[in-house]
Amino acid sequence: MTAANPAKYFDAAAVREDFPILKQEVNGHPLVYLDNAATTQKPEAVIEAIANYYRHDNANVHRGAHALSDRATRTFEAARETVARFLNSPAPQQVIWVRGVTEAVNLVANSWGRSNLGPGDRVLLPYLEHHSDIVPWQMICAAVGAQVEPIPVLDSGDIDLDALDAMLDESVKMVALNHVSNAIGTINPVKEIIEKAHAVGAKVLVDGAQAVAHWPIDVQALGCDFYAFSGHKLFGPTGIGVLWGREELLDAMPPFLGGGEMIETVSFAGTTFNTLPFKFEAGTPNIAGVIGLGAAIQYLDGIDREAAAAHELALLDYTLELAAEIPAIRRIGEPRSAAGIFSFLLEGCHPSDLGMLLDQQGIAVRTGHHCAQPLMERYGVPGTARASYSIYNTREDVDALFAGIRKAQALFS
Ligand code: PMP
């Protein structure tokens, strides 16, 4: 192992073997998958866990008096404990199953927001938020007469902490922000922001969609009030995610969705609600999704996560090195601290044309506004091309990306 070759710290090529989808060709080229911020690929262990559930244990949970339901329920609740350990939650009942970050934010906005926000109250969101962190707050604030206010972002793509300081006072009831920007990769100083927000009595919701796959999360060390993530960005299935919350907050919050499972007793005279976490889990849950997510976290347990994070950052450094050789490339955002996300424009080539040309060479990137239109507006661009790295990407993938960019550049010049 040498510092000169950081790829050696971590055997991405071996990790790659665990992901069957990566072994294919696209348009006659080996697939180079660089769209991990949109969704990650799934290891064999996750695919097997889901198939195994449907082959052997398929039954509804918490209800049946039979063996299959008992097995399904045990695996389902074991996954909750796995997530609790993964987040360092004090207790498993603070882990609520949701469809993903989008549903988690809608849950908090509608349940906590409806009972805690009113006229004169303010909700602060940095300019670099994903639409799923913006729109639910706009909707609830419009309904209750509260205000959503954007926290300015510096040209670097870092949150303007001085501006935040100036905005914070006791009228601020919620600060909601992503841990890592999906659009430009900024790693936000969430712990510092949580301390600032708490000093004026505001609550903080952290959207961990782009953080959980890259380093371990400790909700107690962060001190946040809510933390949300989506399973599909963590090598797990789509349609499942987690809302973690402080127990006293979750306990005091009214249910979001009503239906089976979330009740204690129902009568036309009045209904009483179940305890945590079930109060927030109306209806038949995504059982296979939960089991797949549990398997994804167990898979990650077998990975040296510190080395994996260093590997991804080395890929970003290598990317920046290669980008510096192409003057026509303009990187959008240069945050102080960035995750393995490279958002850029190629002069003379529209991002969607670039995306198409790269796809012809088997290279998958994302193009567009990345569900962060206010940030794109902040930079005066309609969108960008984005390469985002994961544990199975290699320096060869970065080489392929730049070979592809040079080819596109030749076509458009
Ligand atoms: N926040 C961030 C930072 C994201 O990257 C995404 C997904 N692109 C979301 C929220 C929404 O996640 P989901 O669509 O899984 O609900």
XYZ file of C-alpha atoms and ligand atoms in Angstrom:
429
model
C 0.000 0.000 0.000
C 1.341 3.398 -0.925
C -0.179 6.833 -0.650
C 0.752 7.347 -4.295
C -1.670 4.639 -5.281
C -4.663 5.057 -3.002
C -6.674 2.511 -4.996
C -4.563 -0.164 -3.336
C -6.043 0.660 0.056
C -9.272 -0.891 -1.035
C -9.957 -3.703 -3.477
C -12.799 -2.216 -5.513
C -12.277 -4.837 -8.216
C -13.063 -7.572 -5.678
C -16.126 -5.688 -4.400
C -17.269 -5.337 -8.002
C -17.510 -9.125 -8.260
C -20.365 -9.031 -5.738
C -22.529 -6.956 -8.109
C -23.792 -9.132 -10.988
C -25.294 -6.236 -12.953
C -21.858 -4.705 -13.478
C -20.736 -7.674 -15.564
C -22.678 -6.621 -18.650
C -21.920 -4.714 -21.805
C -23.924 -1.655 -22.850
C -23.820 -0.564 -26.488
C -20.912 -2.948 -27.083
C -18.808 -1.587 -24.192
C -18.313 -2.865 -20.647
C -20.755 -1.001 -18.403
C -19.192 1.886 -16.490
C -21.805 2.790 -13.908
C -21.289 6.311 -12.571
C -24.854 7.166 -11.542
C -24.614 6.028 -7.942
C -26.103 9.201 -6.489
C -29.322 8.348 -8.346
C -29.313 4.740 -7.200
C -26.692 2.167 -6.289
C -26.467 -1.342 -7.679
C -27.358 -4.372 -5.561
C -24.984 -7.075 -4.393
C -25.866 -10.728 -4.863
C -26.510 -10.985 -1.094
C -29.383 -8.486 -1.332
C -30.878 -10.088 -4.430
C -30.692 -13.478 -2.688
C -32.261 -12.211 0.555
C -35.271 -10.872 -1.354
C -35.614 -14.008 -3.492
C -35.224 -16.188 -0.406
C -38.030 -14.346 1.381
C -40.388 -14.859 -1.567
C -39.289 -18.479 -2.044
C -39.560 -19.581 1.571
C -41.094 -17.089 3.987
C -43.616 -14.931 2.135
C -46.416 -13.960 4.525
C -47.799 -10.804 6.057
C -46.038 -9.592 9.179
C -47.281 -9.075 12.752
C -50.632 -10.701 11.995
C -50.557 -14.350 11.069
C -50.762 -17.138 13.614
C -48.718 -19.403 11.352
C -45.081 -20.328 10.830
C -44.487 -18.311 7.659
C -45.834 -15.125 9.216
C -43.733 -15.747 12.290
C -40.578 -16.181 10.184
C -41.347 -13.127 8.048
C -42.012 -11.023 11.168
C -38.769 -12.101 12.823
C -36.653 -11.250 9.767
C -38.546 -7.990 9.319
C -37.994 -6.886 12.920
C -34.394 -8.118 12.876
C -33.821 -5.698 9.969
C -35.140 -2.864 12.139
C -32.575 -3.787 14.772
C -29.890 -3.880 12.090
C -30.816 -0.344 11.000
C -30.897 0.821 14.639
C -27.340 -0.471 15.086
C -26.307 1.039 11.730
C -27.453 4.512 12.862
C -26.480 4.028 16.526
C -30.101 4.603 17.485
C -30.772 4.278 21.220
C -33.718 1.974 20.418
C -35.162 0.084 17.417
C -38.619 1.676 17.759
C -37.088 4.972 16.657
C -36.600 3.432 13.220
C -39.720 3.983 11.098
C -40.075 2.250 7.727
C -41.002 4.610 4.929
C -40.687 4.474 1.128
C -37.601 6.662 1.131
C -36.403 10.148 2.014
C -39.307 11.699 0.120
C -41.873 9.974 2.308
C -39.808 10.592 5.452
C -39.779 14.357 4.888
C -43.492 14.346 4.025
C -44.153 12.419 7.246
C -42.256 14.916 9.408
C -43.674 17.948 7.587
C -47.251 16.715 7.865
C -47.110 15.236 11.349
C -44.563 17.316 13.269
C -45.045 20.370 11.040
C -48.817 20.455 11.275
C -48.698 20.344 15.072
C -45.666 22.594 15.619
C -45.747 25.277 12.902
C -47.997 28.288 12.659
C -48.106 31.899 11.477
C -44.796 33.703 12.074
C -42.784 30.461 12.268
C -39.900 29.911 9.858
C -38.408 26.798 8.265
C -34.867 27.229 6.915
C -33.528 25.146 4.019
C -30.177 25.654 2.253
C -30.256 26.512 -1.452
C -28.660 23.175 -2.223
C -31.595 21.080 -1.092
C -33.151 18.309 -3.103
C -36.751 19.018 -4.120
C -37.908 16.348 -1.689
C -36.561 18.473 1.171
C -38.159 21.645 -0.180
C -41.616 20.895 -1.533
C -43.129 19.129 1.529
C -42.107 22.117 3.694
C -43.550 24.572 1.183
C -46.818 22.619 1.189
C -47.169 22.455 4.959
C -46.024 26.041 5.501
C -48.629 27.240 2.993
C -51.279 25.281 4.884
C -50.395 26.562 8.363
C -49.232 30.097 7.512
C -45.508 29.561 8.221
C -42.590 30.637 5.997
C -39.921 28.674 4.127
C -36.679 30.608 3.745
C -33.594 29.582 1.769
C -30.185 29.657 3.459
C -27.657 31.174 1.023
C -24.884 29.071 -0.464
C -21.438 30.446 -1.332
C -19.981 30.161 -4.851
C -17.963 27.199 -3.571
C -21.198 25.301 -2.924
C -20.792 25.525 0.855
C -23.629 26.746 3.059
C -23.040 30.376 4.061
C -22.778 29.862 7.808
C -22.583 33.603 8.535
C -25.845 34.097 6.669
C -27.340 31.214 8.630
C -26.241 32.832 11.902
C -27.947 36.051 10.860
C -31.169 34.200 10.006
C -31.405 32.150 13.184
C -33.688 33.383 15.941
C -36.506 31.929 17.963
C -38.985 32.169 15.097
C -37.038 29.368 13.367
C -38.703 26.091 14.251
C -37.032 23.727 11.768
C -33.790 23.573 9.813
C -33.899 20.795 7.215
C -30.839 19.987 5.152
C -29.061 17.258 3.346
C -25.958 15.687 4.819
C -24.408 15.619 1.333
C -25.648 17.503 -1.723
C -26.640 15.080 -4.475
C -26.145 17.806 -7.085
C -22.582 18.940 -6.327
C -21.320 16.707 -3.521
C -20.961 19.262 -0.700
C -20.571 17.550 2.656
C -22.459 19.874 4.947
C -21.195 20.601 8.473
C -24.372 19.150 9.923
C -23.140 18.801 13.499
C -22.222 22.482 13.625
C -25.526 23.497 12.031
C -27.477 21.290 14.455
C -25.776 23.031 17.404
C -26.592 26.458 15.967
C -30.226 25.485 15.322
C -30.657 23.938 18.750
C -29.307 27.097 20.360
C -32.460 28.929 19.190
C -34.747 25.980 19.949
C -35.197 24.811 16.334
C -35.366 21.148 15.368
C -33.156 19.675 12.641
C -34.004 17.087 10.020
C -30.998 15.649 8.190
C -31.518 14.035 4.799
C -28.875 11.334 4.676
C -29.737 10.057 1.174
C -26.224 10.750 -0.130
C -24.316 10.084 3.087
C -25.258 6.622 4.345
C -23.516 4.711 1.550
C -20.232 6.509 2.131
C -19.456 6.545 5.837
C -20.971 5.344 9.128
C -23.716 7.517 10.610
C -24.156 8.054 14.324
C -27.385 9.923 15.026
C -26.505 10.350 18.698
C -23.107 11.874 17.947
C -24.691 14.170 15.336
C -27.397 15.246 17.776
C -30.043 15.575 15.036
C -33.775 15.325 15.715
C -34.641 13.394 12.547
C -32.465 11.504 10.076
C -33.769 10.009 6.824
C -32.342 7.773 4.131
C -33.448 5.673 1.161
C -32.518 2.001 0.901
C -31.872 2.104 -2.830
C -28.926 4.459 -2.413
C -27.427 2.045 0.108
C -27.229 -1.079 -2.097
C -30.755 -2.061 -0.989
C -34.057 -2.160 -2.882
C -36.205 0.728 -4.063
C -39.422 1.551 -2.223
C -37.950 1.256 1.262
C -36.261 3.794 3.475
C -35.960 4.952 7.033
C -37.062 7.847 9.136
C -35.175 7.941 12.405
C -36.410 10.328 15.082
C -35.887 11.255 18.699
C -38.262 9.110 20.718
C -39.916 11.975 22.616
C -40.622 13.804 19.338
C -41.996 10.728 17.571
C -44.107 9.878 20.627
C -45.687 13.327 20.656
C -46.355 13.395 16.897
C -49.757 12.426 15.474
C -49.880 9.611 12.877
C -49.268 10.560 9.255
C -51.230 7.834 7.448
C -54.196 6.014 8.950
C -55.166 2.387 8.439
C -54.409 -1.105 9.662
C -51.489 -1.825 11.983
C -51.143 1.765 13.218
C -54.082 1.471 15.618
C -54.618 0.089 19.081
C -58.429 0.012 18.956
C -60.896 1.269 16.378
C -64.497 2.177 17.008
C -66.856 4.733 15.554
C -66.749 6.459 18.919
C -63.019 7.026 18.465
C -59.774 5.320 17.555
C -56.622 4.958 19.604
C -53.206 4.586 18.077
C -50.465 2.015 18.347
C -47.105 2.660 19.985
C -43.863 3.385 18.125
C -42.845 2.450 15.526
C -46.179 1.026 14.346
C -48.087 4.292 14.827
C -46.333 5.491 11.666
C -46.550 2.253 9.673
C -50.102 2.009 8.352
C -50.943 -0.916 6.089
C -48.911 -3.832 4.848
C -45.307 -2.679 4.709
C -42.723 -3.354 2.017
C -41.619 -6.579 3.695
C -39.268 -7.742 0.957
C -37.808 -4.239 0.830
C -37.133 -4.199 4.558
C -35.478 -7.609 4.356
C -33.387 -6.487 1.369
C -32.311 -3.352 3.214
C -31.289 -5.412 6.250
C -29.219 -7.617 3.927
C -27.602 -4.548 2.345
C -26.443 -3.288 5.734
C -25.138 -6.745 6.618
C -23.256 -6.740 3.322
C -21.711 -3.376 4.246
C -20.645 -4.854 7.602
C -18.211 -6.962 5.599
C -16.635 -3.908 3.950
C -13.862 -1.804 5.466
C -15.892 1.382 5.324
C -13.071 3.731 6.190
C -10.982 2.330 3.347
C -13.999 2.457 1.033
C -14.562 6.145 1.831
C -10.879 6.891 1.205
C -11.115 4.994 -2.079
C -14.089 7.061 -3.256
C -12.348 10.297 -2.340
C -9.244 9.140 -4.214
C -11.472 8.610 -7.258
C -12.723 12.177 -6.917
C -9.139 13.490 -6.610
C -8.179 11.527 -9.711
C -11.233 12.925 -11.500
C -10.220 16.487 -10.632
C -6.701 15.785 -11.857
C -7.981 14.566 -15.242
C -10.556 17.368 -15.458
C -7.807 19.957 -14.967
C -6.278 18.766 -18.261
C -9.439 19.723 -20.188
C -9.969 23.509 -20.089
C -13.467 23.128 -21.587
C -14.642 21.432 -18.396
C -16.266 23.653 -15.786
C -16.825 22.024 -12.427
C -19.925 23.287 -10.668
C -19.164 23.908 -7.007
C -15.845 23.432 -5.265
C -16.940 22.677 -1.744
C -14.439 22.629 1.138
C -15.368 19.051 1.734
C -16.913 16.943 -1.030
C -18.181 13.390 -1.432
C -17.418 11.374 -4.580
C -19.653 13.456 -6.836
C -18.376 15.400 -9.834
C -20.875 17.826 -11.367
C -19.680 19.601 -14.490
C -20.334 21.243 -17.826
C -18.423 20.669 -21.044
C -18.229 23.851 -23.065
C -20.055 23.556 -26.382
C -21.838 20.322 -25.478
C -25.229 20.307 -23.776
C -25.243 17.987 -20.743
C -27.984 15.805 -22.224
C -25.993 15.392 -25.479
C -22.953 14.519 -23.409
C -24.981 11.986 -21.415
C -26.187 10.367 -24.627
C -22.700 10.208 -26.146
C -21.302 8.687 -22.976
C -24.116 6.141 -22.925
C -23.136 5.090 -26.440
C -19.796 4.179 -24.905
C -21.406 2.235 -22.062
C -20.882 5.017 -19.502
C -23.852 5.871 -17.276
C -23.929 9.382 -15.814
C -26.834 11.578 -14.783
C -27.653 14.814 -16.564
C -30.162 17.526 -15.720
C -31.036 19.578 -12.663
C -30.682 16.664 -10.233
C -33.933 17.670 -8.488
C -32.107 20.759 -7.204
C -33.493 23.536 -9.390
C -32.867 26.346 -6.848
C -29.175 25.400 -6.759
C -28.950 25.268 -10.563
C -30.547 28.708 -10.629
C -28.013 29.876 -8.032
C -25.233 28.882 -10.472
C -27.096 30.184 -13.497
C -27.098 26.818 -15.259
C -30.071 24.727 -16.380
C -28.351 21.531 -15.326
C -25.073 19.637 -15.280
C -23.586 16.255 -16.087
C -22.808 14.318 -12.928
C -20.546 11.356 -12.273
C -21.019 9.846 -8.825
C -18.833 7.125 -7.369
C -19.422 4.098 -5.226
C -17.432 1.306 -3.625
C -17.251 -0.722 -6.849
C -15.887 2.042 -9.089
C -12.258 1.987 -10.142
C -9.664 4.307 -11.637
C -10.355 2.528 -14.934
C -13.940 3.781 -14.721
C -12.641 7.343 -14.335
C -10.291 6.809 -17.292
C -13.254 5.583 -19.359
C -15.271 8.660 -18.370
C -12.551 11.022 -19.534
C -11.923 9.080 -22.728
C -15.659 9.455 -23.348
C -15.614 13.171 -22.578
C -12.692 13.700 -24.990
C -14.574 11.818 -27.690
C -17.649 13.991 -27.154
C -15.480 17.070 -27.182
C -13.969 16.056 -30.533
C -17.446 15.563 -31.979
C -18.684 18.945 -30.817
C -15.648 21.081 -31.616
N -32.383 13.808 -0.961
C -31.284 13.634 -1.691
C -30.034 14.373 -1.307
C -31.311 12.765 -2.777
O -30.207 12.586 -3.517
C -32.509 12.087 -3.105
C -32.598 11.169 -4.305
N -31.969 11.676 -5.439
C -33.615 12.298 -2.302
C -33.523 13.154 -1.225
C -34.930 11.614 -2.557
O -34.796 10.251 -2.333
P -35.954 9.249 -2.762
O -36.294 9.584 -4.186
O -35.342 7.888 -2.610
O -37.092 9.478 -1.836
